[in-house]
Amino acid sequence: MTTTTDLRLDRDTTNCSIARTLEVVGEKWTLLVLREIWYGVSRFSDLHKMLGCPRNLLAERLRKLVEHGILATETYQEDGSRSRSRYVVTAKGNDLVPAVLGLLQWGDKYRADPAGPAVVNRHRGCGAALSVQVRCERDHHVPAAEVEIGPGPGFRTKADPEKVA
Amino acid sequence: MTTTTDLRLDRDTTNCSIARTLEVVGEKWTLLVLREIWYGVSRFSDLHKMLGCPRNLLAERLRKLVEHGILATETYQEDGSRSRSRYVVTAKGNDLVPAVLGLLQWGDKYRADPAGPAVVNRHRGCGAALSVQVRCERDHHVPAAEVEIGPGPGFRTKADPEKVA
DNA sequence: GACCTGAGTACAAAAAGTAAACCTAGCGGT
DNA sequence: ACCGCTAGGTTTACTTTTTGTACTCAGGTC
């Protein structure tokens, strides 16, 4: 990853999509809660059992994820129990899959268990293993060294934070 | 994302590549430090200026990233100054690009500034815009709904954490 | 009416994050 | 030889989060 324009030092850093995403999912446990729900765990007590995190944090993280529309609650009722609610991932939540699989892929490569990864992801139907890739619109595979960062429409400088590029 | 085998409730969660990755880069500021360095900022004081984070945290995060081989230090010398060190991303660090661009892409989609994103990423040379995608080995584009999770070689159950699948 | 279970809330202690002051080389000027 | 400047950190005192555990609450079973 390199840069041609000098975004370096007078860039206004308040408009950053990475930071904005981390505001929502960057706290401890949040992405692991999502992991469990993707893996099929949906009830509060099961999530707590799997994660081993404090119950109040689990409640808070779930509340925030629901607030942001990443999770939704569904009510369900088992025979001989009262109705309860469970958590499911929305389409907005599913759009986090590439980012999270990116983290998973890095962990598989650099911090793997001696026995190998605990889970593998495949393309349902086709059965082939998955990878997360950076591609350009012309469908070239883009390695990190060929990523070029340039100012976008919302680019601002520190000197003049009103004016957009 | 769905699951066929029941990974749900008796899965041993201690072998997880997502969690392992977050142990290294999941603390506050860490991914933003990497962002700045990818954007071309490399000196301690410049990083501090751009991020506005506490200096001790910046020092600690840099130390941890270097320890894990995600960053490396280089010494350089400007005219009339003593030699100093700056931080550069290693190949191991660059392998985090897909994950971080995944976060950026989500932020661009759901939490964009009214004016648009501050930066855009392009394929150097070709000039086309980038996207992060999940693909299978047969090169199908895989939407979240078609991701199938199954036990991998390091899969263990809670009941019997010794035995791998 | 006593007891169980799922889904939380409440709270004290520990850890992490924050802000600002302080330290420490080397340089260049005098 | 001393002075002050600068880059790159440490230290310290304070605030906020996270942790672990205990408690509540509502509906259903016995």
CSV table of C-alpha atoms (C1' of nucleotides) in Angstrom, one decimal:
chain,number,residue,atom,x,y,z
A,1,MET,CA,0.0,0.0,0.0
A,2,THR,CA,1.5,3.3,-1.0
A,3,THR,CA,0.2,6.8,-1.5
A,4,THR,CA,0.9,9.4,-4.3
A,5,THR,CA,-0.9,12.5,-3.1
A,6,ASP,CA,0.3,13.7,0.3
A,7,LEU,CA,-2.5,12.6,2.5
A,8,ARG,CA,0.0,12.2,5.2
A,9,LEU,CA,0.2,15.0,7.6
A,10,ASP,CA,-2.5,17.6,7.0
A,11,ARG,CA,-5.3,15.1,6.4
A,12,ASP,CA,-8.3,15.7,8.6
A,13,THR,CA,-8.7,12.3,10.2
A,14,THR,CA,-12.3,12.7,11.5
A,15,ASN,CA,-13.9,11.3,8.4
A,16,CYS,CA,-12.6,7.7,8.4
A,17,SER,CA,-14.7,4.7,7.6
A,18,ILE,CA,-12.4,2.3,9.4
A,19,ALA,CA,-12.7,4.3,12.6
A,20,ARG,CA,-16.5,4.6,12.1
A,21,THR,CA,-16.8,0.9,11.8
A,22,LEU,CA,-14.7,0.2,14.8
A,23,GLU,CA,-16.9,2.5,16.8
A,24,VAL,CA,-19.7,0.0,16.3
A,25,VAL,CA,-17.9,-3.3,16.3
A,26,GLY,CA,-14.4,-2.5,17.7
A,27,GLU,CA,-15.1,-3.1,21.4
A,28,LYS,CA,-14.0,-6.2,23.1
A,29,TRP,CA,-16.3,-9.2,22.5
A,30,THR,CA,-18.4,-7.6,19.8
A,31,LEU,CA,-17.0,-9.5,16.8
A,32,LEU,CA,-16.9,-12.7,18.9
A,33,VAL,CA,-20.6,-12.3,19.6
A,34,LEU,CA,-21.2,-12.0,15.9
A,35,ARG,CA,-19.0,-15.1,15.3
A,36,GLU,CA,-21.1,-17.2,17.6
A,37,ILE,CA,-24.4,-16.0,16.0
A,38,TRP,CA,-23.0,-16.8,12.6
A,39,TYR,CA,-22.0,-20.2,13.9
A,40,GLY,CA,-25.6,-20.7,14.9
A,41,VAL,CA,-25.8,-19.8,18.5
A,42,SER,CA,-28.7,-17.4,19.1
A,43,ARG,CA,-29.8,-17.3,22.8
A,44,PHE,CA,-28.4,-15.1,25.5
A,45,SER,CA,-27.5,-18.0,27.8
A,46,ASP,CA,-25.9,-20.0,25.0
A,47,LEU,CA,-23.9,-17.0,23.9
A,48,HIS,CA,-22.7,-16.5,27.5
A,49,LYS,CA,-21.7,-20.2,27.8
A,50,MET,CA,-19.8,-20.2,24.6
A,51,LEU,CA,-18.0,-16.8,25.1
A,52,GLY,CA,-17.4,-16.9,28.8
A,53,CYS,CA,-17.7,-13.1,28.9
A,54,PRO,CA,-19.4,-11.1,31.6
A,55,ARG,CA,-23.2,-11.2,31.3
A,56,ASN,CA,-23.6,-7.4,31.5
A,57,LEU,CA,-21.1,-6.9,28.6
A,58,LEU,CA,-22.9,-9.5,26.5
A,59,ALA,CA,-26.2,-7.7,27.2
A,60,GLU,CA,-24.7,-4.3,26.3
A,61,ARG,CA,-23.0,-5.6,23.1
A,62,LEU,CA,-26.2,-7.3,21.9
A,63,ARG,CA,-28.1,-4.1,22.6
A,64,LYS,CA,-25.7,-2.0,20.6
A,65,LEU,CA,-25.6,-4.5,17.7
A,66,VAL,CA,-29.4,-4.5,17.6
A,67,GLU,CA,-29.5,-0.6,17.8
A,68,HIS,CA,-27.2,-0.5,14.8
A,69,GLY,CA,-29.3,-3.0,12.9
A,70,ILE,CA,-26.5,-5.6,12.7
A,71,LEU,CA,-28.6,-8.0,14.7
A,72,ALA,CA,-32.3,-8.4,15.1
A,73,THR,CA,-34.3,-10.1,17.9
A,74,GLU,CA,-36.9,-12.8,17.1
A,75,THR,CA,-39.3,-14.2,19.5
A,76,TYR,CA,-39.7,-18.0,19.7
A,77,GLN,CA,-41.4,-20.4,22.0
A,78,GLU,CA,-40.4,-23.9,23.0
A,79,ASP,CA,-43.0,-26.4,24.2
A,80,GLY,CA,-43.7,-25.8,27.9
A,81,SER,CA,-41.7,-22.6,28.1
A,82,ARG,CA,-42.7,-19.0,27.8
A,83,SER,CA,-41.8,-17.0,24.7
A,84,ARG,CA,-38.3,-15.8,24.6
A,85,SER,CA,-36.2,-13.8,22.2
A,86,ARG,CA,-33.1,-14.8,20.2
A,87,TYR,CA,-30.7,-12.9,18.1
A,88,VAL,CA,-30.2,-13.2,14.3
A,89,VAL,CA,-27.9,-11.5,11.9
A,90,THR,CA,-29.4,-9.0,9.4
A,91,ALA,CA,-28.2,-8.3,5.9
A,92,LYS,CA,-26.3,-5.3,7.3
A,93,GLY,CA,-24.6,-7.7,9.8
A,94,ASN,CA,-23.8,-10.1,7.0
A,95,ASP,CA,-21.9,-7.3,5.2
A,96,LEU,CA,-19.3,-7.7,7.9
A,97,VAL,CA,-18.5,-11.2,6.8
A,98,PRO,CA,-15.6,-10.1,4.5
A,99,ALA,CA,-14.0,-8.1,7.2
A,100,VAL,CA,-14.3,-10.9,9.8
A,101,LEU,CA,-13.2,-13.6,7.4
A,102,GLY,CA,-10.2,-11.4,6.7
A,103,LEU,CA,-9.3,-11.5,10.3
A,104,LEU,CA,-9.9,-15.2,10.4
A,105,GLN,CA,-7.7,-15.8,7.4
A,106,TRP,CA,-4.9,-13.8,9.0
A,107,GLY,CA,-5.2,-15.8,12.2
A,108,ASP,CA,-5.2,-19.1,10.2
A,109,LYS,CA,-2.0,-18.0,8.5
A,110,TYR,CA,0.0,-16.6,11.4
A,111,ARG,CA,-1.5,-17.8,14.7
A,112,ALA,CA,-2.8,-21.2,13.9
A,113,ASP,CA,-3.3,-24.0,16.4
A,114,PRO,CA,-0.7,-26.8,15.9
A,115,ALA,CA,-3.6,-29.0,14.9
A,116,GLY,CA,-4.9,-26.5,12.4
A,117,PRO,CA,-7.9,-24.2,12.3
A,118,ALA,CA,-11.0,-25.2,14.3
A,119,VAL,CA,-13.4,-24.3,11.5
A,120,VAL,CA,-13.2,-24.2,7.7
A,121,ASN,CA,-15.4,-22.2,5.5
A,122,ARG,CA,-16.7,-23.6,2.2
A,123,HIS,CA,-18.9,-22.5,-0.6
A,124,ARG,CA,-22.2,-24.2,0.0
A,125,GLY,CA,-23.0,-26.5,-2.9
A,126,CYS,CA,-19.7,-26.1,-4.6
A,127,GLY,CA,-17.8,-27.2,-1.6
A,128,ALA,CA,-14.6,-25.3,-2.4
A,129,ALA,CA,-12.6,-23.5,0.3
A,130,LEU,CA,-13.0,-19.7,0.6
A,131,SER,CA,-10.6,-16.9,0.7
A,132,VAL,CA,-11.0,-13.1,1.2
A,133,GLN,CA,-9.5,-11.1,-1.6
A,134,VAL,CA,-9.0,-7.6,-2.7
A,135,ARG,CA,-10.1,-7.2,-6.3
A,136,CYS,CA,-10.4,-4.2,-8.6
A,137,GLU,CA,-13.4,-3.5,-10.9
A,138,ARG,CA,-11.6,-5.0,-13.8
A,139,ASP,CA,-11.4,-8.2,-11.6
A,140,HIS,CA,-7.6,-8.1,-11.1
A,141,HIS,CA,-6.4,-9.7,-7.9
A,142,VAL,CA,-4.8,-6.8,-6.0
A,143,PRO,CA,-2.0,-7.5,-3.6
A,144,ALA,CA,-1.4,-5.0,-0.8
A,145,ALA,CA,1.6,-3.5,-2.6
A,146,GLU,CA,-0.7,-2.5,-5.5
A,147,VAL,CA,-3.3,-0.7,-3.4
A,148,GLU,CA,-3.1,3.0,-4.1
A,149,ILE,CA,-4.7,5.4,-1.7
A,150,GLY,CA,-6.1,8.7,-3.0
A,151,PRO,CA,-8.3,11.4,-1.6
A,152,GLY,CA,-12.0,10.7,-2.0
A,153,PRO,CA,-15.0,13.1,-2.2
A,154,GLY,CA,-15.1,13.6,1.5
A,155,PHE,CA,-11.4,14.4,1.8
A,156,ARG,CA,-10.6,17.4,4.0
A,157,THR,CA,-7.5,19.0,5.3
A,158,LYS,CA,-6.7,19.8,8.9
A,159,ALA,CA,-6.1,23.4,7.8
A,160,ASP,CA,-9.4,23.8,6.2
A,161,PRO,CA,-11.8,21.2,7.6
A,162,GLU,CA,-14.9,22.8,5.8
A,163,LYS,CA,-13.8,22.5,2.3
A,164,VAL,CA,-14.0,19.1,0.7
A,165,ALA,CA,-11.7,18.1,-2.0
B,1,MET,CA,-23.6,-17.8,6.8
B,2,THR,CA,-25.1,-21.1,8.0
B,3,THR,CA,-23.8,-24.3,9.6
B,4,THR,CA,-24.6,-27.9,8.9
B,5,THR,CA,-22.7,-29.9,11.5
B,6,ASP,CA,-23.6,-28.8,15.0
B,7,LEU,CA,-20.7,-26.7,15.9
B,8,ARG,CA,-23.1,-24.7,18.1
B,9,LEU,CA,-23.0,-25.6,21.7
B,10,ASP,CA,-20.4,-28.2,22.6
B,11,ARG,CA,-17.7,-26.6,20.5
B,12,ASP,CA,-14.4,-25.8,22.3
B,13,THR,CA,-14.0,-22.1,21.6
B,14,THR,CA,-10.4,-21.8,22.7
B,15,ASN,CA,-9.1,-22.5,19.1
B,16,CYS,CA,-10.4,-19.5,17.2
B,17,SER,CA,-8.4,-17.6,14.6
B,18,ILE,CA,-10.7,-14.6,14.8
B,19,ALA,CA,-10.0,-14.3,18.6
B,20,ARG,CA,-6.3,-14.9,18.1
B,21,THR,CA,-6.1,-12.1,15.5
B,22,LEU,CA,-8.0,-9.8,17.8
B,23,GLU,CA,-5.6,-10.5,20.6
B,24,VAL,CA,-3.0,-8.9,18.5
B,25,VAL,CA,-4.8,-6.1,16.7
B,26,GLY,CA,-8.1,-5.8,18.6
B,27,GLU,CA,-7.1,-3.2,21.1
B,28,LYS,CA,-8.2,0.3,20.9
B,29,TRP,CA,-6.1,2.4,18.4
B,30,THR,CA,-4.1,-0.6,17.0
B,31,LEU,CA,-5.8,-0.8,13.6
B,32,LEU,CA,-5.8,3.0,13.3
B,33,VAL,CA,-2.1,3.1,13.9
B,34,LEU,CA,-1.8,0.6,11.0
B,35,ARG,CA,-4.1,2.8,8.9
B,36,GLU,CA,-1.8,5.8,9.4
B,37,ILE,CA,1.3,3.9,8.5
B,38,TRP,CA,-0.3,2.5,5.4
B,39,TYR,CA,-1.3,6.0,4.5
B,40,GLY,CA,2.4,7.0,4.7
B,41,VAL,CA,2.8,8.3,8.2
B,42,SER,CA,5.8,6.7,9.9
B,43,ARG,CA,7.2,8.7,12.8
B,44,PHE,CA,6.1,8.6,16.4
B,45,SER,CA,5.3,12.3,16.6
B,46,ASP,CA,3.4,12.4,13.3
B,47,LEU,CA,1.4,9.3,14.3
B,48,HIS,CA,0.6,11.0,17.6
B,49,LYS,CA,-0.5,14.2,15.8
B,50,MET,CA,-2.7,12.4,13.3
B,51,LEU,CA,-4.3,10.0,15.8
B,52,GLY,CA,-4.7,12.2,18.8
B,53,CYS,CA,-4.3,9.2,21.1
B,54,PRO,CA,-2.3,9.1,24.3
B,55,ARG,CA,1.4,8.9,23.7
B,56,ASN,CA,1.9,6.0,26.1
B,57,LEU,CA,-0.7,3.9,24.3
B,58,LEU,CA,0.8,4.8,20.9
B,59,ALA,CA,4.2,3.6,22.3
B,60,GLU,CA,2.7,0.4,23.6
B,61,ARG,CA,0.7,-0.4,20.5
B,62,LEU,CA,3.8,0.2,18.3
B,63,ARG,CA,5.9,-2.0,20.6
B,64,LYS,CA,3.3,-4.8,20.3
B,65,LEU,CA,3.0,-4.5,16.6
B,66,VAL,CA,6.8,-4.7,16.2
B,67,GLU,CA,6.9,-7.7,18.6
B,68,HIS,CA,4.4,-9.5,16.4
B,69,GLY,CA,6.3,-8.7,13.2
B,70,ILE,CA,3.5,-6.6,11.8
B,71,LEU,CA,5.6,-3.5,11.9
B,72,ALA,CA,9.4,-3.1,11.7
B,73,THR,CA,11.5,-0.1,12.7
B,74,GLU,CA,13.9,1.5,10.3
B,75,THR,CA,16.5,4.1,11.3
B,76,TYR,CA,16.8,7.2,9.1
B,77,GLN,CA,18.7,10.4,9.4
B,78,GLU,CA,17.7,13.9,8.3
B,79,ASP,CA,20.4,16.6,7.7
B,80,GLY,CA,21.4,18.2,10.9
B,81,SER,CA,19.5,15.7,13.1
B,82,ARG,CA,20.5,12.7,14.9
B,83,SER,CA,19.4,9.3,13.6
B,84,ARG,CA,15.9,8.4,14.5
B,85,SER,CA,13.6,5.4,13.9
B,86,ARG,CA,10.4,5.1,11.9
B,87,TYR,CA,7.9,2.4,11.5
B,88,VAL,CA,7.1,0.5,8.3
B,89,VAL,CA,4.6,-2.3,7.6
B,90,THR,CA,6.0,-5.8,7.0
B,91,ALA,CA,4.6,-8.4,4.6
B,92,LYS,CA,2.8,-9.9,7.7
B,93,GLY,CA,1.3,-6.6,8.3
B,94,ASN,CA,0.2,-6.2,4.7
B,95,ASP,CA,-1.7,-9.5,5.1
B,96,LEU,CA,-4.1,-7.5,7.3
B,97,VAL,CA,-5.1,-5.3,4.3
B,98,PRO,CA,-8.1,-7.5,3.3
B,99,ALA,CA,-9.5,-7.4,6.8
B,100,VAL,CA,-9.0,-3.7,7.2
B,101,LEU,CA,-10.4,-2.9,3.8
B,102,GLY,CA,-13.3,-5.0,4.7
B,103,LEU,CA,-14.0,-2.8,7.7
B,104,LEU,CA,-13.5,0.3,5.5
B,105,GLN,CA,-15.9,-1.0,2.9
B,106,TRP,CA,-18.6,-1.6,5.6
B,107,GLY,CA,-18.1,1.9,7.0
B,108,ASP,CA,-18.3,3.4,3.5
B,109,LYS,CA,-21.6,1.6,2.9
B,110,TYR,CA,-23.3,2.2,6.3
B,111,ARG,CA,-21.6,5.0,8.1
B,112,ALA,CA,-20.5,7.3,5.3
B,113,ASP,CA,-19.9,11.0,5.7
B,114,PRO,CA,-22.5,13.1,3.8
B,115,ALA,CA,-19.7,14.2,1.5
B,116,GLY,CA,-18.6,10.7,0.8
B,117,PRO,CA,-15.5,8.7,1.9
B,118,ALA,CA,-12.3,10.6,2.7
B,119,VAL,CA,-10.2,8.2,0.8
B,120,VAL,CA,-10.7,5.8,-2.1
B,121,ASN,CA,-8.5,2.8,-2.9
B,122,ARG,CA,-7.6,2.0,-6.5
B,123,HIS,CA,-5.5,-0.6,-8.3
B,124,ARG,CA,-2.2,1.1,-9.0
B,125,GLY,CA,-1.6,1.2,-12.7
B,126,CYS,CA,-5.0,0.0,-13.7
B,127,GLY,CA,-6.8,2.8,-11.7
B,128,ALA,CA,-10.0,0.8,-11.0
B,129,ALA,CA,-11.7,1.0,-7.7
B,130,LEU,CA,-11.3,-1.9,-5.2
B,131,SER,CA,-13.6,-4.1,-3.3
B,132,VAL,CA,-13.0,-6.9,-0.8
B,133,GLN,CA,-14.7,-10.1,-1.8
B,134,VAL,CA,-15.2,-13.6,-0.5
B,135,ARG,CA,-14.3,-16.1,-3.3
B,136,CYS,CA,-14.1,-19.8,-3.4
B,137,GLU,CA,-11.3,-21.8,-5.0
B,138,ARG,CA,-13.3,-22.2,-8.1
B,139,ASP,CA,-13.5,-18.4,-8.2
B,140,HIS,CA,-17.2,-18.1,-7.5
B,141,HIS,CA,-18.2,-14.9,-5.8
B,142,VAL,CA,-19.6,-16.1,-2.4
B,143,PRO,CA,-22.2,-14.0,-0.7
B,144,ALA,CA,-22.5,-14.3,3.1
B,145,ALA,CA,-25.6,-16.6,2.7
B,146,GLU,CA,-23.6,-19.2,0.8
B,147,VAL,CA,-20.8,-19.4,3.4
B,148,GLU,CA,-20.9,-22.9,5.0
B,149,ILE,CA,-19.0,-23.4,8.2
B,150,GLY,CA,-17.7,-26.8,9.0
B,151,PRO,CA,-15.3,-28.3,11.5
B,152,GLY,CA,-11.6,-28.1,10.6
B,153,PRO,CA,-8.6,-30.2,11.6
B,154,GLY,CA,-8.2,-28.4,14.9
B,155,PHE,CA,-11.9,-28.8,15.9
B,156,ARG,CA,-12.4,-29.9,19.4
B,157,THR,CA,-15.5,-30.3,21.6
B,158,LYS,CA,-15.9,-28.9,25.1
B,159,ALA,CA,-16.5,-32.4,26.4
B,160,ASP,CA,-13.3,-33.8,25.1
B,161,PRO,CA,-10.8,-30.9,24.5
B,162,GLU,CA,-7.9,-33.3,23.8
B,163,LYS,CA,-9.3,-35.1,20.8
B,164,VAL,CA,-9.2,-33.3,17.5
B,165,ALA,CA,-11.8,-34.1,14.9
C,1,DG,C1',-47.2,-22.0,46.6
C,2,DA,C1',-42.3,-23.6,46.1
C,3,DC,C1',-39.1,-24.2,42.6
C,4,DC,C1',-36.8,-24.0,38.0
C,5,DT,C1',-35.0,-21.7,33.8
C,6,DG,C1',-33.8,-18.1,30.5
C,7,DA,C1',-32.7,-13.5,30.2
C,8,DG,C1',-31.1,-10.2,32.0
C,9,DT,C1',-29.4,-6.1,36.1
C,10,DA,C1',-26.4,-4.4,39.9
C,11,DC,C1',-22.3,-3.7,42.0
C,12,DA,C1',-17.4,-3.8,43.8
C,13,DA,C1',-12.7,-4.8,42.2
C,14,DA,C1',-9.3,-4.9,38.6
C,15,DA,C1',-7.6,-3.6,34.2
C,16,DA,C1',-7.3,-0.4,30.5
C,17,DG,C1',-7.4,4.1,28.6
C,18,DT,C1',-6.6,9.3,29.0
C,19,DA,C1',-4.1,13.7,29.7
C,20,DA,C1',-0.4,16.1,30.8
C,21,DA,C1',4.0,16.5,32.8
C,22,DC,C1',8.5,14.9,32.7
C,23,DC,C1',12.9,12.7,30.8
C,24,DT,C1',16.8,11.8,27.5
C,25,DA,C1',19.7,11.8,23.7
C,26,DG,C1',22.0,14.3,20.0
C,27,DC,C1',22.5,18.2,17.4
C,28,DG,C1',23.5,23.5,16.3
C,29,DG,C1',24.6,27.9,18.0
C,30,DT,C1',27.6,30.9,21.1
D,1,DA,C1',31.3,23.9,27.6
D,2,DC,C1',26.8,25.2,28.1
D,3,DC,C1',22.0,26.4,26.3
D,4,DG,C1',18.0,25.3,24.3
D,5,DC,C1',15.6,22.7,20.6
D,6,DT,C1',13.4,18.5,18.9
D,7,DA,C1',12.0,13.6,18.3
D,8,DG,C1',10.8,10.0,20.8
D,9,DG,C1',9.5,8.3,24.2
D,10,DT,C1',8.1,7.4,30.3
D,11,DT,C1',5.8,8.5,34.4
D,12,DT,C1',2.1,9.6,37.0
D,13,DA,C1',-2.5,10.7,38.6
D,14,DC,C1',-7.1,10.2,37.1
D,15,DT,C1',-11.3,8.3,34.6
D,16,DT,C1',-13.6,4.8,32.2
D,17,DT,C1',-14.2,-0.1,30.9
D,18,DT,C1',-14.1,-4.7,31.8
D,19,DT,C1',-14.6,-8.5,35.0
D,20,DG,C1',-16.7,-11.7,38.1
D,21,DT,C1',-20.3,-12.6,41.0
D,22,DA,C1',-24.6,-12.0,43.1
D,23,DC,C1',-29.2,-10.8,42.5
D,24,DT,C1',-33.8,-10.0,40.1
D,25,DC,C1',-37.8,-11.0,37.4
D,26,DA,C1',-41.3,-13.4,34.7
D,27,DG,C1',-43.6,-17.3,33.2
D,28,DG,C1',-44.1,-22.3,33.5
D,29,DT,C1',-43.9,-26.9,36.0
D,30,DC,C1',-44.6,-29.8,40.2
